[in-house]
Tab-separated table of C-alpha atoms in Angstrom:
chain	number	residue	atom	x	y	z
V	202	MET	CA	42.121	-132.191	13.372
V	203	SER	CA	41.383	-128.744	11.957
V	204	PRO	CA	39.571	-128.752	8.612
V	205	ARG	CA	41.784	-127.441	5.831
V	206	ILE	CA	40.109	-124.847	3.605
V	207	ALA	CA	41.813	-124.109	0.291
V	208	LEU	CA	41.404	-120.479	-0.751
V	209	ILE	CA	42.072	-120.181	-4.475
V	210	SER	CA	42.812	-116.592	-5.435
V	211	ALA	CA	43.547	-114.674	-8.617
V	212	THR	CA	44.855	-111.584	-6.826
V	213	PRO	CA	46.800	-111.187	-3.572
V	214	ALA	CA	44.297	-108.531	-2.450
V	215	ALA	CA	41.611	-111.189	-1.952
V	216	ILE	CA	43.665	-113.291	0.448
V	217	PRO	CA	43.616	-111.204	3.682
V	218	PRO	CA	39.804	-110.697	3.666
V	219	ALA	CA	39.216	-114.415	3.070
V	220	VAL	CA	41.644	-115.459	5.804
V	221	ALA	CA	40.207	-112.893	8.228
V	222	ALA	CA	36.657	-114.082	7.564
V	223	LEU	CA	37.642	-117.679	8.306
V	224	ALA	CA	39.372	-116.587	11.519
V	225	THR	CA	36.159	-114.908	12.646
V	226	GLY	CA	33.451	-117.106	11.156
V	227	PHE	CA	35.151	-120.518	11.123
V	228	PRO	CA	38.071	-120.276	13.569
V	229	GLN	CA	38.597	-124.030	13.628
V	230	ALA	CA	39.549	-123.966	9.947
V	231	GLN	CA	43.112	-123.966	8.686
V	232	PRO	CA	43.412	-121.699	5.621
V	233	TRP	CA	45.532	-122.924	2.719
V	234	ASN	CA	46.242	-120.191	0.192
V	235	ILE	CA	46.676	-121.074	-3.479
V	236	LEU	CA	47.433	-118.105	-5.739
V	237	ASP	CA	47.680	-117.715	-9.507
V	238	ASP	CA	48.167	-113.977	-9.834
V	239	ARG	CA	47.893	-114.040	-13.632
V	240	LEU	CA	44.327	-115.352	-13.712
V	241	LEU	CA	42.768	-111.919	-13.262
V	242	ALA	CA	45.230	-110.113	-15.509
V	243	ASP	CA	44.761	-112.669	-18.280
V	244	VAL	CA	40.984	-112.229	-18.137
V	245	GLY	CA	41.529	-108.510	-18.633
V	246	GLU	CA	43.582	-109.154	-21.737
V	247	HIS	CA	41.532	-111.891	-23.407
V	248	GLY	CA	38.281	-112.345	-21.497
V	249	ARG	CA	37.554	-115.570	-19.637
V	250	THR	CA	38.540	-118.348	-22.020
V	251	PRO	CA	38.244	-122.160	-21.887
V	252	ALA	CA	41.991	-122.292	-21.249
V	253	LEU	CA	41.656	-120.013	-18.216
V	254	ASP	CA	38.731	-122.058	-16.918
V	255	ASP	CA	40.906	-125.154	-17.287
V	256	ARG	CA	43.645	-123.478	-15.246
V	257	MET	CA	41.172	-122.825	-12.470
V	258	ARG	CA	39.835	-126.395	-12.644
V	259	ARG	CA	43.385	-127.703	-12.290
V	260	LEU	CA	43.916	-125.517	-9.223
V	261	ILE	CA	40.712	-126.910	-7.728
V	262	GLY	CA	41.928	-130.431	-8.489
V	263	TYR	CA	45.274	-129.636	-6.866
V	264	ALA	CA	43.480	-128.479	-3.718
V	265	ILE	CA	41.332	-131.609	-3.598
V	266	THR	CA	44.202	-134.047	-4.124
V	267	GLY	CA	46.286	-132.050	-1.656
V	268	GLY	CA	43.901	-132.850	1.165
V	269	ALA	CA	41.569	-129.868	1.373
V	270	ASP	CA	38.331	-130.408	3.285
V	271	GLY	CA	36.689	-127.525	1.443
V	272	VAL	CA	37.541	-125.161	-1.400
V	273	LEU	CA	36.584	-121.507	-1.746
V	274	LEU	CA	37.277	-119.501	-4.882
V	275	THR	CA	37.883	-115.855	-4.020
V	276	CYS	CA	37.671	-114.321	-7.520
V	277	SER	CA	34.092	-113.676	-8.627
V	278	LEU	CA	34.993	-113.791	-12.326
V	279	TYR	CA	35.731	-117.513	-11.985
V	280	GLY	CA	32.705	-118.413	-9.895
V	281	GLU	CA	31.014	-120.233	-12.778
V	282	VAL	CA	33.903	-122.715	-12.915
V	283	THR	CA	32.614	-124.364	-9.732
V	284	LYS	CA	29.664	-125.652	-11.781
V	285	GLN	CA	32.106	-127.455	-14.086
V	286	VAL	CA	33.662	-129.539	-11.307
V	287	ASP	CA	32.164	-132.606	-9.629
V	288	ALA	CA	33.967	-132.143	-6.338
V	289	PRO	CA	33.911	-134.747	-3.547
V	290	ILE	CA	34.199	-131.966	-0.951
V	291	PRO	CA	32.382	-128.639	-0.470
V	292	LEU	CA	33.325	-126.268	-3.301
V	293	LEU	CA	32.037	-122.705	-3.141
V	294	ALA	CA	31.944	-119.951	-5.715
V	295	PRO	CA	33.113	-116.660	-4.177
V	296	ASP	CA	29.694	-115.064	-3.808
V	297	GLU	CA	27.417	-118.111	-3.794
V	298	ALA	CA	26.698	-117.819	-0.067
V	299	ALA	CA	26.561	-114.009	-0.217
V	300	PHE	CA	23.929	-114.138	-2.960
V	301	ASP	CA	21.852	-116.515	-0.835
V	302	ASP	CA	22.224	-114.296	2.227
V	303	ALA	CA	21.210	-111.181	0.290
V	304	LEU	CA	18.209	-112.847	-1.331
V	305	SER	CA	16.995	-114.357	1.943
V	306	SER	CA	17.431	-111.119	3.888
V	307	GLY	CA	13.928	-109.856	3.201
V	308	HIS	CA	15.242	-106.703	1.527
V	309	SER	CA	13.879	-105.907	-1.913
V	310	ARG	CA	16.217	-103.132	-3.125
V	311	ILE	CA	19.800	-104.353	-3.278
V	312	LEU	CA	22.792	-102.333	-4.450
V	313	VAL	CA	25.834	-104.164	-5.861
V	314	VAL	CA	29.102	-102.286	-5.285
V	315	ALA	CA	32.428	-102.897	-7.035
V	316	SER	CA	35.694	-101.090	-7.662
V	317	LEU	CA	36.205	-102.628	-11.124
V	318	ALA	CA	33.780	-102.306	-14.027
V	319	SER	CA	34.310	-105.951	-15.015
V	320	ALA	CA	33.489	-107.129	-11.495
V	321	LEU	CA	30.394	-104.918	-11.326
V	322	SER	CA	28.923	-106.160	-14.604
V	323	ASP	CA	29.782	-109.804	-13.895
V	324	SER	CA	28.495	-109.840	-10.318
V	325	THR	CA	25.328	-107.916	-11.164
V	326	ALA	CA	24.497	-110.287	-14.022
V	327	ARG	CA	25.078	-113.378	-11.888
V	328	PHE	CA	23.146	-111.931	-8.954
V	329	GLU	CA	20.214	-111.173	-11.248
V	330	GLN	CA	20.371	-114.767	-12.490
V	331	ALA	CA	20.453	-116.074	-8.917
V	332	ALA	CA	17.409	-113.946	-8.077
V	333	ARG	CA	15.508	-115.380	-11.046
V	334	GLU	CA	16.465	-118.943	-10.150
V	335	ASN	CA	15.290	-118.384	-6.573
V	336	GLY	CA	12.073	-116.702	-7.650
V	337	ALA	CA	13.058	-113.600	-5.692
V	338	VAL	CA	11.402	-110.320	-6.601
V	339	VAL	CA	14.108	-107.731	-5.996
V	340	GLU	CA	15.326	-104.529	-7.568
V	341	ILE	CA	19.063	-104.646	-8.232
V	342	GLY	CA	21.281	-101.639	-8.862
V	343	GLY	CA	24.997	-101.123	-9.241
V	344	VAL	CA	27.623	-98.589	-8.214
V	345	LEU	CA	31.194	-98.401	-9.455
V	346	ALA	CA	33.514	-97.085	-6.742
V	347	PRO	CA	37.124	-97.255	-7.935
V	348	ASP	CA	38.211	-95.131	-4.973
V	349	GLU	CA	36.685	-93.404	-1.938
V	350	LEU	CA	34.275	-96.303	-1.489
V	351	VAL	CA	32.275	-94.884	1.400
V	352	GLU	CA	31.802	-91.425	-0.093
V	353	THR	CA	30.888	-92.793	-3.515
V	354	CYS	CA	28.317	-95.125	-2.006
V	355	ARG	CA	26.948	-92.440	0.288
V	356	ALA	CA	26.171	-90.341	-2.775
V	357	SER	CA	24.472	-93.225	-4.592
V	358	ALA	CA	22.851	-95.418	-1.960
V	359	ALA	CA	19.743	-93.405	-1.084
V	360	GLY	CA	16.674	-95.610	-1.279
V	361	TRP	CA	18.574	-98.916	-1.300
V	362	ASP	CA	18.120	-101.139	1.732
V	363	LEU	CA	21.042	-103.575	1.424
V	364	VAL	CA	24.516	-103.415	-0.112
V	365	LEU	CA	26.223	-106.432	-1.679
V	366	LEU	CA	29.991	-106.132	-2.130
V	367	ALA	CA	31.097	-107.670	-5.415
V	368	GLN	CA	34.764	-108.235	-4.553
V	369	TYR	CA	36.619	-109.837	-1.680
V	370	SER	CA	39.083	-106.946	-1.666
V	371	LEU	CA	36.240	-104.626	-0.558
V	372	ALA	CA	35.229	-106.779	2.409
V	373	PRO	CA	37.400	-104.974	4.997
V	374	ALA	CA	35.260	-101.866	4.463
V	375	ALA	CA	31.957	-103.661	5.119
V	376	GLU	CA	31.419	-102.497	8.704
V	377	GLU	CA	32.457	-98.905	8.003
V	378	LEU	CA	30.205	-98.827	4.950
V	379	SER	CA	27.248	-100.247	6.868
V	380	ALA	CA	27.668	-97.644	9.607
V	381	ALA	CA	27.946	-94.808	7.087
V	382	LEU	CA	24.909	-95.861	5.054
V	383	GLY	CA	22.749	-97.227	7.844
V	384	VAL	CA	21.958	-100.422	5.930
V	385	PRO	CA	23.238	-104.013	6.102
V	386	VAL	CA	26.274	-104.861	3.975
V	387	VAL	CA	26.795	-108.418	2.743
V	388	SER	CA	30.323	-109.507	1.831
V	389	GLY	CA	31.463	-112.685	0.139
V	390	PRO	CA	34.156	-113.735	2.633
V	391	ARG	CA	31.927	-113.517	5.700
V	392	SER	CA	29.024	-115.346	4.067
V	393	ALA	CA	31.337	-118.023	2.662
V	394	ALA	CA	33.015	-118.655	6.012
V	395	ALA	CA	29.635	-119.160	7.669
V	396	ARG	CA	28.519	-121.514	4.880
V	397	LEU	CA	31.702	-123.591	5.067
V	398	ARG	CA	31.366	-123.911	8.826
V	399	ALA	CA	27.767	-125.022	8.411
V	400	VAL	CA	28.506	-127.704	5.810
V	401	ILE	CA	31.838	-128.977	7.157
V	402	GLY	CA	31.153	-128.610	10.856
V	403	GLU	CA	33.452	-127.979	13.747
């Protein structure tokens, strides 16, 4: 029986990249999309509050009781909520696997790219924390690219040897961006799919 992977999203834009990554990296998996499209908007209005965290925890609980074999959050702003849940199945923050892949890549100058200022600051701060916790000595920079992703990065990426995409919605541009910049590009959906396949199995 195909493992069911619950993809919990706060924006519809994150769903296609997550589903596509599972199709490529974990084709045996059956994606189950759970969407609360106010979670991201409400963070923008009030910041991430205990009430919003509780909403996300309840969605995780719904996925678990509904028979999911694994849960992946696709919104980086809620990644910390995974630490608040004692889940009986694999539960991944959106960029948990991507952070590990970037830090274990052997590259020491890593550029975080986002299209939203909130995502850039949040992802950069959490990536810096992950680097400290792993004892990794890396230089981390950030680029805000609200539009024309490739051209914006081309103008800012000189001297950086790996790009980390901060949002799932940017993942479809990963290959084009890597070809344009000549450096590896790590995206959350692809790394997460590989991690889920590794921990759940075929």
